[in-house]
Coordinates of N, CA and C in Angstrom, one line a residue:
M1 N 0.8 -1.2 0.0 CA 0.0 0.0 0.0 C 0.9 1.3 0.0
K2 N 2.1 1.2 0.5 CA 2.9 2.3 0.6 C 3.2 3.0 -0.7
S3 N 3.4 2.2 -1.8 CA 3.7 2.7 -3.1 C 2.5 3.4 -3.6
V4 N 1.3 2.9 -3.4 CA 0.1 3.5 -3.8 C -0.1 4.9 -3.1
I5 N 0.2 4.9 -1.9 CA 0.1 6.2 -1.1 C 1.0 7.2 -1.7
L6 N 2.2 6.8 -2.0 CA 3.2 7.8 -2.6 C 2.8 8.2 -4.0
I7 N 2.2 7.4 -4.8 CA 1.6 7.8 -6.1 C 0.6 8.9 -5.8
T8 N -0.3 8.7 -4.9 CA -1.3 9.6 -4.6 C -0.8 10.9 -4.1
L9 N 0.2 10.9 -3.2 CA 0.8 12.1 -2.8 C 1.3 12.9 -3.9
S10 N 1.9 12.2 -4.9 CA 2.4 12.9 -6.1 C 1.3 13.6 -6.9
L11 N 0.2 12.8 -7.0 CA -0.9 13.3 -7.8 C -1.6 14.5 -7.1
L12 N -1.6 14.5 -5.8 CA -2.2 15.5 -5.0 C -1.5 16.8 -5.0
F13 N -0.2 16.8 -4.9 CA 0.6 18.0 -4.5 C 1.8 18.3 -5.4
S14 N 2.0 17.6 -6.5 CA 3.2 18.0 -7.3 C 2.7 18.8 -8.5
Q15 N 3.7 19.1 -9.4 CA 3.4 20.0 -10.5 C 2.8 19.2 -11.7
F16 N 1.7 19.7 -12.3 CA 1.3 19.2 -13.6 C 2.0 20.0 -14.7
T17 N 2.9 19.4 -15.4 CA 3.7 20.1 -16.4 C 3.3 19.7 -17.8
F18 N 2.1 19.8 -18.2 CA 1.7 19.4 -19.5 C 2.0 20.5 -20.5
G19 N 2.5 20.1 -21.7 CA 2.7 21.1 -22.7 C 1.5 21.2 -23.6
Q20 N 1.6 21.8 -24.7 CA 0.4 22.0 -25.6 C 0.5 21.0 -26.7
D21 N 1.3 20.0 -26.7 CA 1.4 19.0 -27.7 C 0.1 18.2 -27.6
S22 N -0.6 18.1 -28.7 CA -1.9 17.4 -28.7 C -1.7 15.9 -28.5
D23 N -0.5 15.4 -28.7 CA -0.2 14.0 -28.5 C -0.2 13.7 -27.0
K24 N 0.0 14.7 -26.2 CA 0.1 14.5 -24.7 C -1.2 14.7 -24.0
G25 N -2.2 15.3 -24.6 CA -3.4 15.6 -24.0 C -4.3 16.6 -24.7
D26 N -5.6 16.6 -24.5 CA -6.4 17.5 -25.2 C -6.3 18.9 -24.4
K27 N -6.6 19.9 -25.1 CA -6.4 21.3 -24.6 C -7.3 21.6 -23.4
K28 N -8.5 21.1 -23.4 CA -9.4 21.3 -22.2 C -8.8 20.7 -20.9
S29 N -8.4 19.5 -21.0 CA -7.9 18.8 -19.8 C -6.6 19.5 -19.3
E30 N -5.7 20.0 -20.2 CA -4.5 20.7 -19.9 C -4.9 22.0 -19.2
E31 N -5.8 22.7 -19.7 CA -6.2 24.0 -19.1 C -6.7 23.8 -17.7
I32 N -7.5 22.8 -17.4 CA -8.1 22.5 -16.1 C -6.9 22.1 -15.2
L33 N -6.1 21.2 -15.6 CA -4.9 20.8 -14.8 C -4.0 21.9 -14.4
N34 N -3.8 22.8 -15.4 CA -2.9 23.9 -15.2 C -3.5 24.9 -14.1
R35 N -4.8 25.1 -14.2 CA -5.4 25.9 -13.2 C -5.3 25.3 -11.8
L36 N -5.5 24.0 -11.7 CA -5.4 23.3 -10.5 C -4.0 23.4 -9.9
T37 N -3.0 23.3 -10.8 CA -1.6 23.4 -10.4 C -1.3 24.7 -9.9
A38 N -1.7 25.8 -10.6 CA -1.4 27.1 -10.2 C -1.9 27.5 -8.8
K39 N -3.2 27.0 -8.6 CA -3.8 27.3 -7.3 C -3.1 26.5 -6.2
T40 N -2.8 25.2 -6.4 CA -2.1 24.4 -5.4 C -0.7 24.9 -5.1
E41 N 0.0 25.3 -6.1 CA 1.4 25.8 -5.9 C 1.4 27.1 -5.1
A42 N 0.3 27.8 -5.0 CA 0.3 29.1 -4.3 C 0.2 28.8 -2.8
Y43 N -0.2 27.6 -2.4 CA -0.3 27.3 -1.0 C 1.1 27.0 -0.4
G44 N 1.4 27.5 0.8 CA 2.6 27.1 1.5 C 2.5 25.7 2.1
T45 N 1.4 25.4 2.7 CA 1.1 24.1 3.2 C -0.3 23.6 2.9
I46 N -0.5 22.3 3.0 CA -1.8 21.7 2.7 C -2.1 20.6 3.7
K47 N -3.2 20.6 4.3 CA -3.7 19.5 5.1 C -5.0 18.9 4.6
T48 N -5.0 17.6 4.4 CA -6.2 17.0 3.9 C -6.6 15.8 4.8
T49 N -7.9 15.6 4.9 CA -8.5 14.4 5.5 C -9.2 13.7 4.4
F50 N -8.9 12.4 4.3 CA -9.4 11.6 3.1 C -9.9 10.2 3.5
T51 N -10.6 9.6 2.6 CA -11.0 8.2 2.7 C -10.3 7.5 1.6
Y52 N -9.6 6.4 2.0 CA -8.9 5.5 1.1 C -9.7 4.2 0.9
T53 N -10.0 3.8 -0.3 CA -10.7 2.6 -0.6 C -10.0 1.8 -1.6
M54 N -9.8 0.5 -1.3 CA -9.2 -0.5 -2.2 C -10.2 -1.5 -2.6
V55 N -10.5 -1.7 -3.9 CA -11.5 -2.6 -4.4 C -10.9 -3.6 -5.4
N56 N -11.1 -4.9 -5.3 CA -10.8 -5.8 -6.3 C -12.0 -6.8 -6.3
T57 N -12.9 -6.7 -7.3 CA -14.1 -7.5 -7.4 C -13.8 -9.0 -7.6
E58 N -12.7 -9.3 -8.3 CA -12.4 -10.7 -8.6 C -11.9 -11.4 -7.3
S59 N -11.3 -10.7 -6.4 CA -10.8 -11.2 -5.1 C -11.8 -10.9 -4.0
D60 N -12.9 -10.3 -4.3 CA -13.9 -10.0 -3.3 C -13.4 -9.1 -2.2
I61 N -12.6 -8.1 -2.6 CA -12.0 -7.2 -1.6 C -12.6 -5.8 -1.8
N62 N -13.0 -5.2 -0.6 CA -13.6 -3.9 -0.6 C -13.2 -3.3 0.8
E63 N -12.1 -2.6 0.9 CA -11.6 -2.1 2.2 C -11.5 -0.6 2.1
S64 N -11.9 0.0 3.3 CA -11.8 1.5 3.4 C -11.2 1.9 4.7
T65 N -10.5 3.0 4.7 CA -9.9 3.5 5.9 C -9.7 5.0 5.8
E66 N -9.6 5.7 6.9 CA -9.5 7.2 6.9 C -8.0 7.5 7.0
G67 N -7.6 8.7 6.5 CA -6.2 9.1 6.6 C -6.1 10.6 6.7
V68 N -5.0 11.1 7.2 CA -4.7 12.5 7.3 C -3.3 12.8 6.7
L69 N -3.2 13.7 5.8 CA -2.0 14.0 5.1 C -1.7 15.5 5.3
V70 N -0.4 15.8 5.6 CA 0.0 17.2 5.7 C 1.2 17.3 4.8
V71 N 1.3 18.3 3.9 CA 2.4 18.5 3.0 C 2.9 19.9 3.0
K72 N 4.2 20.0 3.0 CA 4.9 21.3 2.8 C 6.1 21.1 1.9
G73 N 6.0 21.5 0.6 CA 7.0 21.2 -0.3 C 7.3 19.8 -0.5
D74 N 8.6 19.3 -0.3 CA 8.9 17.9 -0.4 C 8.7 17.2 0.9
K75 N 8.3 17.9 1.9 CA 8.1 17.3 3.3 C 6.6 16.9 3.4
Y76 N 6.4 15.8 4.1 CA 5.0 15.4 4.3 C 4.9 14.5 5.6
R77 N 3.7 14.4 6.1 CA 3.4 13.6 7.3 C 2.0 12.9 7.0
L78 N 2.0 11.6 6.9 CA 0.8 10.8 6.6 C 0.5 9.8 7.7
N79 N -0.8 9.9 8.1 CA -1.3 9.0 9.1 C -2.4 8.2 8.6
I80 N -2.2 6.8 8.4 CA -3.2 6.0 7.8 C -3.0 4.6 8.2
A81 N -4.1 3.9 8.5 CA -4.2 2.4 8.7 C -3.1 1.9 9.7
G82 N -2.9 2.6 10.8 CA -2.0 2.2 11.8 C -0.5 2.5 11.4
Q83 N -0.3 3.3 10.4 CA 1.0 3.6 10.0 C 1.2 5.1 10.0
L84 N 2.4 5.6 10.4 CA 2.7 7.0 10.4 C 3.9 7.1 9.4
V85 N 3.8 7.8 8.3 CA 4.9 8.0 7.4 C 5.3 9.5 7.4
I86 N 6.6 9.7 7.7 CA 7.1 11.1 7.8 C 8.3 11.2 6.9
C87 N 8.3 12.3 6.2 CA 9.4 12.6 5.3 C 9.9 14.1 5.4
D88 N 11.2 14.3 5.6 CA 11.7 15.6 5.8 C 12.4 16.1 4.5
G89 N 12.1 15.4 3.4 CA 12.7 15.7 2.1 C 14.0 14.9 1.8
E90 N 14.6 14.3 2.8 CA 15.8 13.5 2.6 C 15.6 12.1 3.2
T91 N 14.9 12.0 4.3 CA 14.7 10.7 5.0 C 13.2 10.4 5.2
I92 N 12.9 9.2 5.1 CA 11.5 8.7 5.3 C 11.5 7.8 6.5
W93 N 10.6 8.1 7.4 CA 10.4 7.2 8.6 C 9.0 6.6 8.4
T94 N 8.9 5.3 8.5 CA 7.6 4.6 8.5 C 7.4 3.9 9.8
Y95 N 6.5 4.4 10.7 CA 6.3 3.8 12.0 C 5.0 3.0 11.9
I96 N 5.2 1.7 12.3 CA 4.1 0.7 12.3 C 3.6 0.5 13.8
N97 N 2.5 1.0 14.0 CA 2.0 1.1 15.4 C 1.9 -0.2 16.1
D98 N 1.3 -1.3 15.5 CA 1.1 -2.6 16.1 C 2.4 -3.2 16.4
A99 N 3.4 -3.0 15.6 CA 4.7 -3.7 15.8 C 5.7 -2.8 16.6
E100 N 5.3 -1.6 16.9 CA 6.2 -0.6 17.6 C 7.6 -0.6 16.9
E101 N 7.5 -0.5 15.6 CA 8.7 -0.5 14.8 C 8.7 0.7 13.8
V102 N 9.9 1.3 13.7 CA 10.1 2.4 12.7 C 11.1 2.0 11.7
Q103 N 10.8 2.0 10.4 CA 11.7 1.7 9.3 C 12.2 3.1 8.8
I104 N 13.6 3.2 8.6 CA 14.1 4.4 8.1 C 14.8 4.2 6.8
N105 N 14.4 5.0 5.8 CA 14.9 4.9 4.4 C 15.3 6.3 3.9
S106 N 16.3 6.3 3.0 CA 16.6 7.6 2.4 C 15.6 7.8 1.2
V107 N 15.3 9.1 0.9 CA 14.5 9.4 -0.2 C 15.3 9.0 -1.5
D108 N 14.6 8.3 -2.4 CA 15.2 7.8 -3.6 C 15.0 8.9 -4.7
D109 N 16.1 9.5 -5.1 CA 16.0 10.6 -6.1 C 16.1 10.1 -7.6
S110 N 16.1 8.8 -7.7 CA 16.2 8.2 -9.1 C 15.0 8.5 -9.9
E111 N 15.1 8.5 -11.2 CA 14.0 8.8 -12.1 C 12.8 7.8 -11.9
E112 N 13.2 6.5 -11.5 CA 12.1 5.5 -11.3 C 11.4 5.6 -10.0
S113 N 11.9 6.4 -9.1 CA 11.2 6.5 -7.8 C 9.9 7.3 -7.8
I114 N 9.1 7.0 -6.9 CA 7.8 7.7 -6.8 C 7.8 8.5 -5.5
T115 N 7.8 9.8 -5.6 CA 7.8 10.7 -4.5 C 6.9 11.9 -4.8
P116 N 6.5 12.7 -3.8 CA 5.6 13.8 -4.0 C 6.2 14.9 -4.9
S117 N 7.6 14.9 -5.1 CA 8.2 15.9 -5.8 C 8.5 15.6 -7.3
N118 N 8.4 14.3 -7.7 CA 8.9 14.0 -9.0 C 8.0 13.3 -9.9
L119 N 6.9 12.8 -9.5 CA 6.1 12.0 -10.4 C 5.4 12.8 -11.5
L120 N 4.7 13.9 -11.0 CA 4.0 14.7 -12.0 C 4.9 15.6 -12.8
T121 N 6.1 15.8 -12.4 CA 7.0 16.7 -13.2 C 7.4 16.0 -14.5
S122 N 7.1 14.6 -14.5 CA 7.4 13.9 -15.8 C 6.2 13.6 -16.6
Y123 N 5.1 14.2 -16.2 CA 3.8 13.9 -16.9 C 3.8 14.4 -18.4
N124 N 4.6 15.4 -18.7 CA 4.6 15.9 -20.1 C 5.2 14.8 -21.0
D125 N 6.1 14.0 -20.4 CA 6.7 13.0 -21.2 C 6.0 11.6 -21.1
D126 N 5.5 11.3 -20.0 CA 5.0 10.0 -19.6 C 3.5 9.7 -19.6
Y127 N 2.7 10.8 -19.7 CA 1.3 10.6 -19.5 C 0.5 11.4 -20.6
K128 N -0.7 11.0 -20.8 CA -1.6 11.7 -21.7 C -2.9 12.0 -21.0
S129 N -3.3 13.2 -21.0 CA -4.5 13.6 -20.3 C -5.7 13.7 -21.3
K130 N -6.9 13.4 -20.7 CA -8.1 13.4 -21.6 C -9.3 13.9 -20.7
F131 N -10.0 14.9 -21.2 CA -11.2 15.4 -20.6 C -12.3 14.4 -20.9
I132 N -12.9 13.8 -19.8 CA -13.9 12.8 -20.0 C -15.3 13.5 -20.1
R133 N -15.7 14.2 -19.0 CA -17.0 14.9 -19.0 C -17.1 15.8 -17.8
E134 N -18.1 16.6 -17.9 CA -18.6 17.4 -16.7 C -19.7 16.7 -16.1
D135 N -19.8 16.7 -14.7 CA -20.8 15.9 -14.1 C -21.1 16.6 -12.8
F136 N -22.1 16.0 -12.0 CA -22.5 16.5 -10.7 C -22.2 15.5 -9.7
Q137 N -21.2 15.7 -8.9 CA -20.8 14.7 -7.8 C -20.4 15.5 -6.6
Y138 N -20.5 14.9 -5.4 CA -20.1 15.5 -4.2 C -20.7 16.8 -3.9
G139 N -22.0 16.9 -4.5 CA -22.7 18.1 -4.2 C -22.3 19.3 -5.0
T140 N -21.6 19.1 -6.1 CA -21.1 20.2 -6.9 C -20.8 19.8 -8.3
T141 N -20.6 20.7 -9.2 CA -20.3 20.4 -10.6 C -18.8 20.1 -10.7
V142 N -18.4 19.0 -11.3 CA -17.0 18.6 -11.4 C -16.5 18.4 -12.8
N143 N -15.2 18.5 -13.0 CA -14.6 18.0 -14.2 C -13.9 16.7 -14.0
I144 N -14.1 15.8 -14.9 CA -13.5 14.4 -14.8 C -12.4 14.3 -15.9
I145 N -11.2 13.9 -15.5 CA -10.1 13.8 -16.4 C -9.4 12.5 -16.2
D146 N -9.0 11.8 -17.2 CA -8.2 10.6 -17.1 C -6.8 10.9 -17.5
L147 N -5.8 10.3 -16.8 CA -4.4 10.4 -17.1 C -3.9 9.0 -17.4
T148 N -3.5 8.8 -18.6 CA -3.0 7.5 -19.1 C -1.5 7.5 -19.3
P149 N -0.8 6.6 -18.6 CA 0.6 6.5 -18.8 C 0.9 5.9 -20.2
I150 N 1.9 6.5 -20.9 CA 2.3 6.1 -22.2 C 2.9 4.7 -22.2
E151 N 3.8 4.5 -21.1 CA 4.4 3.1 -21.0 C 5.0 3.0 -19.6
G152 N 5.3 1.8 -19.3 CA 6.2 1.5 -18.1 C 5.6 1.7 -16.8
K153 N 4.3 1.7 -16.6 CA 3.7 1.9 -15.3 C 2.9 0.7 -14.9
T154 N 2.8 0.5 -13.6 CA 2.0 -0.7 -13.1 C 0.5 -0.5 -13.1
F155 N 0.1 0.8 -13.3 CA -1.3 1.1 -13.4 C -1.7 1.5 -14.8
S156 N -3.0 1.3 -15.2 CA -3.4 1.6 -16.6 C -3.9 3.0 -16.7
K157 N -4.4 3.6 -15.7 CA -4.8 5.0 -15.7 C -5.1 5.5 -14.4
V158 N -5.2 6.9 -14.3 CA -5.6 7.6 -13.1 C -6.7 8.5 -13.4
R159 N -7.8 8.4 -12.7 CA -8.9 9.3 -12.9 C -9.0 10.4 -11.8
V160 N -9.0 11.6 -12.2 CA -9.1 12.7 -11.2 C -10.4 13.5 -11.4
I161 N -11.0 13.8 -10.3 CA -12.3 14.5 -10.2 C -12.0 15.9 -9.5
I162 N -12.3 17.0 -10.2 CA -11.9 18.3 -9.8 C -13.1 19.2 -9.7
D163 N -13.3 19.9 -8.6 CA -14.3 20.8 -8.4 C -14.2 21.9 -9.4
K164 N -15.2 22.1 -10.3 CA -15.1 23.0 -11.4 C -15.0 24.5 -10.9
A165 N -15.8 24.8 -9.9 CA -15.8 26.2 -9.5 C -14.6 26.6 -8.7
K166 N -14.1 25.7 -7.9 CA -13.0 25.9 -6.9 C -11.6 25.6 -7.5
D167 N -11.6 24.8 -8.6 CA -10.4 24.2 -9.1 C -9.6 23.5 -8.0
E168 N -10.4 22.6 -7.3 CA -9.9 21.9 -6.2 C -10.1 20.4 -6.4
L169 N -9.1 19.6 -6.0 CA -9.1 18.2 -6.2 C -10.1 17.5 -5.2
L170 N -11.0 16.7 -5.7 CA -12.0 16.0 -4.8 C -11.7 14.5 -4.7
D171 N -11.2 13.9 -5.8 CA -11.2 12.4 -5.8 C -10.1 12.0 -6.8
I172 N -9.3 11.0 -6.4 CA -8.3 10.3 -7.3 C -8.6 8.8 -7.3
T173 N -8.7 8.2 -8.4 CA -8.8 6.7 -8.5 C -7.7 6.2 -9.4
I174 N -6.9 5.3 -8.8 CA -5.8 4.6 -9.6 C -6.3 3.2 -10.0
F175 N -6.2 3.0 -11.3 CA -6.6 1.7 -11.9 C -5.4 0.8 -12.1
D176 N -5.2 -0.2 -11.2 CA -4.1 -1.1 -11.3 C -4.3 -2.1 -12.4
K177 N -3.2 -2.5 -13.0 CA -3.3 -3.5 -14.1 C -3.7 -4.9 -13.6
N178 N -3.7 -5.1 -12.3 CA -4.1 -6.4 -11.7 C -5.6 -6.4 -11.4
G179 N -6.3 -5.4 -11.8 CA -7.8 -5.3 -11.6 C -8.2 -4.6 -10.4
S180 N -7.3 -4.1 -9.6 CA -7.6 -3.4 -8.3 C -7.8 -1.9 -8.6
T181 N -8.6 -1.2 -7.9 CA -8.7 0.2 -7.9 C -8.4 0.8 -6.5
Y182 N -7.7 1.9 -6.5 CA -7.4 2.6 -5.2 C -7.9 4.0 -5.3
S183 N -8.9 4.3 -4.5 CA -9.5 5.6 -4.5 C -9.3 6.4 -3.3
Y184 N -9.1 7.7 -3.5 CA -8.8 8.7 -2.4 C -9.9 9.8 -2.6
I185 N -10.8 9.9 -1.6 CA -11.8 10.9 -1.6 C -11.4 11.9 -0.6
I186 N -11.3 13.2 -1.0 CA -10.9 14.3 -0.1 C -12.1 14.7 0.7
K187 N -12.1 14.5 2.0 CA -13.2 14.9 2.9 C -13.0 16.3 3.4
K188 N -11.8 16.8 3.6 CA -11.6 18.1 4.1 C -10.2 18.6 3.6
F189 N -10.2 19.8 3.0 CA -9.0 20.4 2.4 C -8.7 21.7 3.1
E190 N -7.6 21.8 3.7 CA -7.2 23.0 4.5 C -5.8 23.5 4.0
P191 N -5.8 24.6 3.2 CA -4.6 25.2 2.7 C -4.0 26.2 3.8
N192 N -2.7 26.3 3.7 CA -1.9 27.3 4.5 C -2.2 27.2 6.0
V193 N -2.2 25.9 6.4 CA -2.3 25.7 7.9 C -0.9 25.9 8.5
E194 N -0.9 26.3 9.8 CA 0.4 26.4 10.5 C 0.9 25.0 10.9
I195 N 2.2 24.7 10.5 CA 2.7 23.4 10.8 C 4.2 23.6 11.3
D196 N 4.4 23.1 12.5 CA 5.8 23.2 13.0 C 6.7 22.2 12.3
E197 N 7.9 22.7 12.1 CA 8.9 21.8 11.3 C 9.1 20.5 12.0
S198 N 8.9 20.4 13.3 CA 9.1 19.1 14.0 C 8.2 18.1 13.5
A199 N 7.1 18.5 12.9 CA 6.1 17.5 12.4 C 6.7 16.6 11.3
F200 N 7.8 17.1 10.7 CA 8.4 16.4 9.5 C 9.7 15.6 9.9
H201 N 9.8 15.3 11.2 CA 10.9 14.5 11.7 C 10.4 13.6 12.8
F202 N 10.9 12.3 12.7 CA 10.4 11.3 13.7 C 11.3 11.4 14.9
N203 N 10.7 11.7 16.0 CA 11.4 11.8 17.3 C 11.2 10.5 18.1
E204 N 12.4 9.8 18.2 CA 12.3 8.5 18.9 C 12.0 8.6 20.3
A205 N 12.2 9.8 20.9 CA 11.9 10.0 22.4 C 10.4 9.9 22.6
D206 N 9.6 10.2 21.6 CA 8.2 10.1 21.7 C 7.7 8.6 21.7
Y207 N 8.6 7.7 21.3 CA 8.2 6.3 21.2 C 9.2 5.5 22.0
P208 N 9.2 5.4 23.3 CA 10.3 4.8 24.1 C 10.5 3.4 23.8
N209 N 9.6 2.6 23.3 CA 9.7 1.2 23.1 C 10.0 0.8 21.7
V210 N 10.2 1.9 20.8 CA 10.3 1.6 19.4 C 11.5 0.8 19.0
D211 N 11.3 -0.1 18.1 CA 12.4 -0.9 17.5 C 12.8 -0.2 16.2
V212 N 14.0 0.3 16.1 CA 14.5 1.1 15.0 C 15.2 0.2 13.9
V213 N 14.7 0.2 12.7 CA 15.2 -0.6 11.6 C 15.7 0.4 10.6
D214 N 17.0 0.6 10.6 CA 17.7 1.6 9.7 C 18.0 0.9 8.4
M215 N 17.4 1.2 7.3 CA 17.6 0.5 6.0 C 18.3 1.4 5.0
R216 N 18.9 2.5 5.5 CA 19.7 3.4 4.6 C 21.0 2.7 4.2

């Protein structure tokens, strides 16, 4: 689930850098995504409360859980399903509550890695956007756009639902090639919240019985 979470972080808070090449996406979808990007980039911090749902009809799986995500640039703090994931831009701590264990990894800056700062910056080369339709969902008029990877991804497409009036993200659904879908529905969106820098660092003193697994 961690990789899916990081994909979604990227989709929520990184740059949409679509060009005007019609092979990369239609003009309407690009205009909508560019407006969303401009508005999102203007925020210093973002806090969201969301519902995560994983569905696989063939395996009879339908699971949902709530999560809270705080983002400031390349730094983030994610609390979901008994896990706390913290990144200060260089190091990632994953604390597993039931095991009282924290795994420490370095941020992978390679082109293949999935992080909040690099996935969507490659969309101009790797993805094609398509405006699907305007609809009424979540009590408002929305724009629905599909993002299709050109090659080399484990998922077949990502569908984003955007509030038309606010240019604000409401829903992301990732369609995995194995038949699973991973949906993130934004319940509460709070821009420019005050966040102490300590929120982006794991303090072992707060977890006296923690087992530290340093994988760097």
